[in-house]
Amino acid sequence: MLNRVRSAVAHLVSSGGAPPPRPKSPDLPNAPSPQTVAPPEAPRSPPATAGSGSAAPAKTVEARASFSRPTFLQLSPGGLRRADDHAGRAVQSPPDTGRRLPWSTGYAEVINAGKSRHNEDQACCEVVYVEGRRSVSGAPREPSQGQGLCFYYWGLFDGHAGGGAAEMAARLLHRHIREQLKDLSCWSSQKEVSHESLVVGAIENAFQFMDEQMARERRGHQVEGGCCALVVVYLLGKVYVANAGDSRAIIVRNGEIIPMSREFTPETERQRLQLLGFLKPELLGGEFTHLEFPRRIQPKELGQRMLYRDQNMTGWAYKKIELEDLRFPLVCGEGKKARVMATIGVTRGLGDHNLKVCSSTLPIKPFLSCFPEVRVYDLTQYEHCPDDVLVLGTDGLWDVTSDCEVAATVDRVLSAYEPNDPSRYTALAQALVLGARGTPRERGWRLPNNKLGSGDDISVFVIPLGGPGSYS
């Protein structure tokens, strides 16, 4: 059984065209701007320089193409071409040689099946050192209090309408978090404000500042589109999971599933969107109504009683149809087809500052929030084993895979490896990506049950929560 699982995963990955390793990039675990900041040798897209704060060499800028991948994948030019192949959809993972990701984190990704020209997902995994400020109040401090702190960081960024926003967020969001955390190391203990609350606030502020930077630089640096952002920060014994968008994270602990995020979509945030449309009707431009109806109202139904609900309601009631009810609904569609202003299917994320309603000048950004929901998990409250993991995935994984199926894959793959084998987490990430992608058949990529596999970009982090040296 053990050898069969290993060989099956290895065969599927290699048959998809896994790239050969290239020489490893500089190892700078404590640098403030690690791997994703320095331009790699392989071609990268123009948005990669947006807001970096330092000019890249001229020859690097000139050589950049319209496709890039996380630098920790260490892809050669040939590997980069394979990663951009929609037909082969090769699964990409960091090479098994050289420096591993922090905590022996597993990572795997695959490009979409033609949904967009390039893979618009991006990822980042770093160890970041935070140098403390002298004092929050300006008062002198003891030298022993100013030693700073270190946090571990993982981020998945699912781009849409282009990859520029996702690439920029992958390079810079952890810097904004670092800046916000500088105050933490010099904050005096106060009963009404805990360290946990300060960390949550720092992450929330960092998302806002990242979004504001995208707004400032979107014209000069061509930061097109927007992105969902799913970020994990480990600091002082606690894991902080921040989510803005429809990517998700779960902890699988001794077979138990612990959700660490929820999706933010037009359906899940209907009432927030309707409330904003009610309070600021000018944002609707006379084209939309903040009310929701079971279906589109027709002119012939004026004066009739129809089911509706507004920003205050979770249930349905009847109202008499008036002229303004004939406008297009602010939130329309169901499930994955739900849209805000008939345009976008996510309601939180970064970027999208230029997004307009189709054939209109009406901006959509006022209805989109850049603030994440942050959930906290205290690692010190439970004795974890090497099979306990935190799984992060973009919606390409979760669209076709349930939490229970992910947990079953965790058990099946990890049980086939020795507990101290650090490659087990990469194998698990690859198995999750392969399971969501499916195999090519005459009618597209299919799962074993013959249902359609995910045609979206798929990116997965597997973060071990237990085992020797995992978070000492």
Coordinates of N, CA, C and O in Angstrom, one line a residue, residues 161-255:
A161 N -9.2 38.8 -13.8 CA -9.1 39.9 -14.8 C -7.6 40.3 -15.0 O -7.3 41.5 -15.2
G162 N -6.8 39.3 -14.9 CA -5.3 39.6 -15.0 C -4.6 39.1 -13.7 O -5.2 39.0 -12.7
G163 N -3.3 38.9 -13.8 CA -2.5 38.5 -12.7 C -1.7 39.5 -12.0 O -1.0 39.2 -11.0
G164 N -1.8 40.8 -12.4 CA -1.0 41.8 -11.8 C -1.2 42.0 -10.3 O -0.3 42.2 -9.5
A165 N -2.5 42.1 -9.9 CA -2.8 42.3 -8.5 C -2.3 41.2 -7.6 O -1.8 41.4 -6.5
A166 N -2.5 39.9 -8.1 CA -2.1 38.8 -7.3 C -0.6 38.8 -7.2 O 0.0 38.4 -6.1
E167 N 0.1 39.1 -8.2 CA 1.6 39.1 -8.2 C 2.1 40.2 -7.2 O 3.0 40.0 -6.4
M168 N 1.5 41.3 -7.3 CA 1.9 42.4 -6.4 C 1.6 42.1 -4.9 O 2.5 42.3 -4.1
A169 N 0.5 41.5 -4.7 CA 0.2 41.1 -3.3 C 1.1 40.1 -2.8 O 1.5 40.1 -1.6
A170 N 1.5 39.1 -3.6 CA 2.4 38.0 -3.2 C 3.7 38.6 -2.8 O 4.4 38.0 -2.0
R171 N 4.2 39.6 -3.5 CA 5.5 40.2 -3.2 C 5.5 41.2 -2.0 O 6.5 41.3 -1.3
L172 N 4.3 41.8 -1.7 CA 4.4 43.0 -0.8 C 3.5 42.9 0.4 O 3.8 43.6 1.4
L173 N 2.5 42.0 0.4 CA 1.6 42.0 1.6 C 2.3 41.7 2.9 O 2.0 42.3 3.9
H174 N 3.3 40.8 2.9 CA 4.0 40.4 4.1 C 4.8 41.6 4.6 O 5.1 41.7 5.8
R175 N 5.2 42.5 3.7 CA 5.9 43.7 4.1 C 5.0 44.6 4.9 O 5.4 45.2 5.9
H176 N 3.8 44.8 4.4 CA 2.8 45.6 5.1 C 2.5 45.0 6.5 O 2.4 45.8 7.5
I177 N 2.4 43.7 6.6 CA 2.1 43.1 7.9 C 3.3 43.3 8.8 O 3.2 43.6 10.0
R178 N 4.5 43.2 8.2 CA 5.7 43.4 9.1 C 5.7 44.9 9.6 O 6.0 45.1 10.8
E179 N 5.4 45.8 8.8 CA 5.3 47.2 9.3 C 4.3 47.4 10.4 O 4.5 48.1 11.4
Q180 N 3.1 46.8 10.2 CA 2.1 46.9 11.2 C 2.4 46.2 12.5 O 2.0 46.6 13.6
L181 N 3.2 45.2 12.4 CA 3.6 44.4 13.7 C 4.8 45.1 14.4 O 5.1 44.6 15.5
K182 N 5.4 46.1 13.9 CA 6.5 46.7 14.6 C 6.0 47.3 15.9 O 6.8 47.4 16.9
D183 N 4.8 47.7 16.0 CA 4.3 48.3 17.3 C 4.1 47.2 18.3 O 4.0 47.5 19.5
L184 N 3.9 45.9 17.9 CA 3.6 44.9 18.8 C 4.7 44.7 19.9 O 4.4 44.4 21.0
S185 N 5.9 44.7 19.4 CA 7.0 44.3 20.3 C 7.3 45.4 21.3 O 8.1 45.2 22.3
C186 N 6.7 46.6 21.2 CA 7.0 47.6 22.2 C 5.7 48.1 22.9 O 5.7 49.1 23.6
W187 N 4.6 47.3 22.7 CA 3.4 47.7 23.4 C 3.3 47.2 24.8 O 3.6 46.1 25.1
S188 N 3.1 48.1 25.7 CA 3.0 47.7 27.1 C 1.8 46.9 27.4 O 0.7 47.0 26.7
S189 N 1.9 46.0 28.3 CA 0.7 45.1 28.6 C -0.5 45.9 29.2 O -0.3 46.6 30.1
Q190 N -1.6 45.7 28.5 CA -2.8 46.4 29.0 C -3.9 45.3 29.0 O -4.1 44.5 28.1
K191 N -4.7 45.4 30.0 CA -5.7 44.4 30.2 C -6.8 44.4 29.1 O -7.3 43.4 28.7
E192 N -7.1 45.6 28.6 CA -8.2 45.7 27.7 C -7.8 45.4 26.3 O -8.7 45.2 25.4
V193 N -6.5 45.3 26.0 CA -6.1 45.0 24.6 C -5.1 43.9 24.7 O -4.0 44.0 25.2
S194 N -5.4 42.7 24.1 CA -4.5 41.6 24.1 C -3.6 41.6 22.9 O -3.8 42.3 21.9
H195 N -2.5 40.9 23.0 CA -1.6 40.8 21.9 C -2.3 40.2 20.7 O -2.0 40.6 19.6
E196 N -3.2 39.2 21.0 CA -3.9 38.6 19.9 C -4.7 39.6 19.1 O -4.7 39.6 17.9
S197 N -5.4 40.5 19.8 CA -6.2 41.5 19.2 C -5.3 42.5 18.4 O -5.7 43.0 17.3
L198 N -4.1 42.8 18.9 CA -3.2 43.7 18.2 C -2.7 43.0 16.9 O -2.6 43.7 15.8
V199 N -2.5 41.7 16.9 CA -2.0 41.0 15.7 C -3.1 41.0 14.7 O -2.9 41.3 13.5
V200 N -4.4 40.7 15.1 CA -5.5 40.7 14.2 C -5.6 42.1 13.5 O -5.8 42.3 12.3
G201 N -5.5 43.2 14.4 CA -5.6 44.5 13.8 C -4.5 44.9 12.9 O -4.7 45.6 11.9
A202 N -3.3 44.4 13.2 CA -2.2 44.6 12.3 C -2.4 44.0 10.9 O -2.1 44.6 9.9
I203 N -2.9 42.7 10.9 CA -3.2 42.1 9.6 C -4.3 42.8 8.9 O -4.2 43.0 7.6
E204 N -5.4 43.2 9.5 CA -6.4 43.9 8.9 C -5.9 45.2 8.3 O -6.3 45.6 7.1
N205 N -5.1 46.0 9.0 CA -4.6 47.2 8.5 C -3.7 47.0 7.3 O -3.7 47.7 6.3
A206 N -2.9 45.9 7.4 CA -2.0 45.6 6.3 C -2.8 45.3 5.0 O -2.3 45.8 3.9
F207 N -3.9 44.6 5.0 CA -4.7 44.4 3.9 C -5.2 45.7 3.3 O -5.2 45.9 2.1
Q208 N -5.6 46.6 4.2 CA -6.1 47.9 3.7 C -5.0 48.7 3.0 O -5.2 49.3 2.0
F209 N -3.8 48.7 3.6 CA -2.7 49.5 3.0 C -2.2 48.9 1.7 O -1.8 49.6 0.8
M210 N -2.3 47.5 1.6 CA -2.0 46.9 0.4 C -3.0 47.3 -0.7 O -2.6 47.6 -1.9
D211 N -4.2 47.4 -0.4 CA -5.2 47.8 -1.4 C -5.1 49.2 -1.8 O -5.2 49.6 -2.9
E212 N -4.7 50.1 -0.8 CA -4.5 51.5 -1.1 C -3.3 51.7 -2.0 O -3.3 52.5 -2.9
Q213 N -2.2 50.9 -1.8 CA -1.1 50.9 -2.7 C -1.4 50.5 -4.1 O -1.0 51.1 -5.1
M214 N -2.2 49.5 -4.2 CA -2.7 49.1 -5.6 C -3.5 50.2 -6.2 O -3.3 50.4 -7.5
A215 N -4.3 50.9 -5.5 CA -5.0 52.0 -6.1 C -4.1 53.1 -6.5 O -4.3 53.7 -7.6
R216 N -3.1 53.4 -5.8 CA -2.2 54.5 -6.1 C -1.3 54.2 -7.4 O -1.1 55.0 -8.2
E217 N -1.0 52.9 -7.5 CA 0.0 52.5 -8.5 C -0.6 51.8 -9.7 O 0.1 51.3 -10.6
R218 N -2.0 51.7 -9.7 CA -2.6 50.9 -10.8 C -2.3 51.4 -12.2 O -2.3 50.7 -13.1
R219 N -2.2 52.7 -12.3 CA -2.0 53.3 -13.7 C -0.6 53.2 -14.1 O -0.3 52.7 -15.2
G220 N 0.4 53.7 -13.3 CA 1.8 53.7 -13.7 C 2.4 52.4 -13.8 O 3.3 52.2 -14.6
H221 N 1.9 51.4 -13.1 CA 2.5 50.1 -13.1 C 1.6 49.0 -13.7 O 1.9 47.8 -13.6
Q222 N 0.5 49.4 -14.2 CA -0.4 48.4 -14.9 C -0.8 47.2 -13.9 O -0.7 46.1 -14.3
V223 N -1.2 47.6 -12.7 CA -1.7 46.5 -11.8 C -3.1 46.2 -12.1 O -4.1 46.8 -11.6
E224 N -3.3 45.3 -13.1 CA -4.6 45.1 -13.6 C -5.4 44.1 -12.7 O -4.8 43.3 -12.0
G225 N -6.7 44.1 -12.8 CA -7.5 43.2 -12.1 C -7.5 43.3 -10.6 O -7.2 44.3 -10.0
G226 N -7.8 42.2 -9.9 CA -7.9 42.1 -8.5 C -7.5 40.7 -8.1 O -7.2 39.8 -8.9
C227 N -7.6 40.4 -6.8 CA -7.3 39.0 -6.3 C -7.9 38.8 -5.0 O -8.1 39.7 -4.2
C228 N -8.3 37.5 -4.8 CA -8.7 37.0 -3.5 C -7.4 36.8 -2.7 O -6.3 36.4 -3.3
A229 N -7.4 36.9 -1.4 CA -6.2 36.8 -0.6 C -6.5 35.9 0.6 O -7.4 36.2 1.4
L230 N -5.7 34.8 0.8 CA -5.8 33.9 1.9 C -4.4 33.9 2.5 O -3.4 33.4 1.9
V231 N -4.3 34.3 3.8 CA -3.0 34.5 4.4 C -2.9 33.8 5.8 O -3.9 33.9 6.5
V232 N -1.8 33.2 6.1 CA -1.6 32.6 7.4 C -0.4 33.2 8.0 O 0.7 33.3 7.4
V233 N -0.5 33.6 9.3 CA 0.6 34.2 10.0 C 0.8 33.3 11.3 O -0.2 33.2 12.0
Y234 N 2.0 32.8 11.5 CA 2.2 32.2 12.8 C 3.1 33.1 13.7 O 4.2 33.5 13.2
L235 N 2.6 33.4 14.9 CA 3.4 34.3 15.7 C 3.0 34.0 17.2 O 1.9 33.9 17.5
L236 N 4.1 33.9 18.0 CA 3.9 33.7 19.4 C 2.9 32.6 19.8 O 2.1 32.7 20.7
G237 N 3.1 31.4 19.1 CA 2.3 30.3 19.5 C 0.9 30.2 18.9 O 0.2 29.2 19.1
K238 N 0.5 31.2 18.1 CA -0.8 31.2 17.5 C -0.8 31.3 16.0 O 0.1 32.0 15.4
V239 N -1.8 30.7 15.3 CA -1.9 30.7 13.9 C -3.1 31.7 13.6 O -4.2 31.5 14.1
Y240 N -2.8 32.7 12.7 CA -3.8 33.6 12.3 C -4.1 33.4 10.8 O -3.2 33.5 10.0
V241 N -5.4 33.1 10.5 CA -5.8 32.8 9.2 C -6.7 34.0 8.7 O -7.8 34.2 9.3
A242 N -6.2 34.7 7.7 CA -6.9 35.9 7.2 C -7.4 35.6 5.8 O -6.6 35.3 4.9
N243 N -8.7 35.8 5.6 CA -9.3 35.4 4.3 C -10.1 36.6 3.8 O -11.0 37.1 4.5
A244 N -9.8 37.0 2.5 CA -10.7 38.0 1.8 C -10.9 37.4 0.4 O -10.1 37.5 -0.5
G245 N -12.0 36.7 0.3 CA -12.3 36.1 -1.0 C -13.0 34.7 -0.9 O -13.6 34.4 0.1
D246 N -12.8 33.9 -1.9 CA -13.4 32.6 -1.9 C -12.4 31.4 -1.8 O -12.8 30.3 -2.1
S247 N -11.2 31.7 -1.5 CA -10.2 30.7 -1.1 C -10.6 30.2 0.3 O -11.3 30.9 1.0
R248 N -10.1 29.0 0.7 CA -10.5 28.5 2.0 C -9.4 27.8 2.7 O -8.4 27.3 2.0
A249 N -9.5 27.6 4.0 CA -8.5 26.9 4.8 C -9.2 26.0 5.8 O -10.2 26.5 6.4
I250 N -8.7 24.8 6.0 CA -9.2 23.9 7.0 C -8.0 23.3 7.8 O -6.9 23.1 7.2
I251 N -8.2 23.0 9.0 CA -7.3 22.2 9.8 C -7.9 20.8 9.9 O -9.0 20.6 10.1
V252 N -7.0 19.8 9.6 CA -7.4 18.4 9.8 C -6.5 17.9 10.9 O -5.3 17.8 10.8
R253 N -7.2 17.6 12.1 CA -6.5 17.3 13.3 C -7.1 16.0 13.8 O -8.2 15.9 14.2
N254 N -6.3 14.9 13.8 CA -6.7 13.6 14.2 C -8.0 13.2 13.6 O -8.9 12.7 14.2
G255 N -8.1 13.5 12.3 CA -9.3 13.2 11.5 C -10.4 14.2 11.6 O -11.4 14.1 10.9

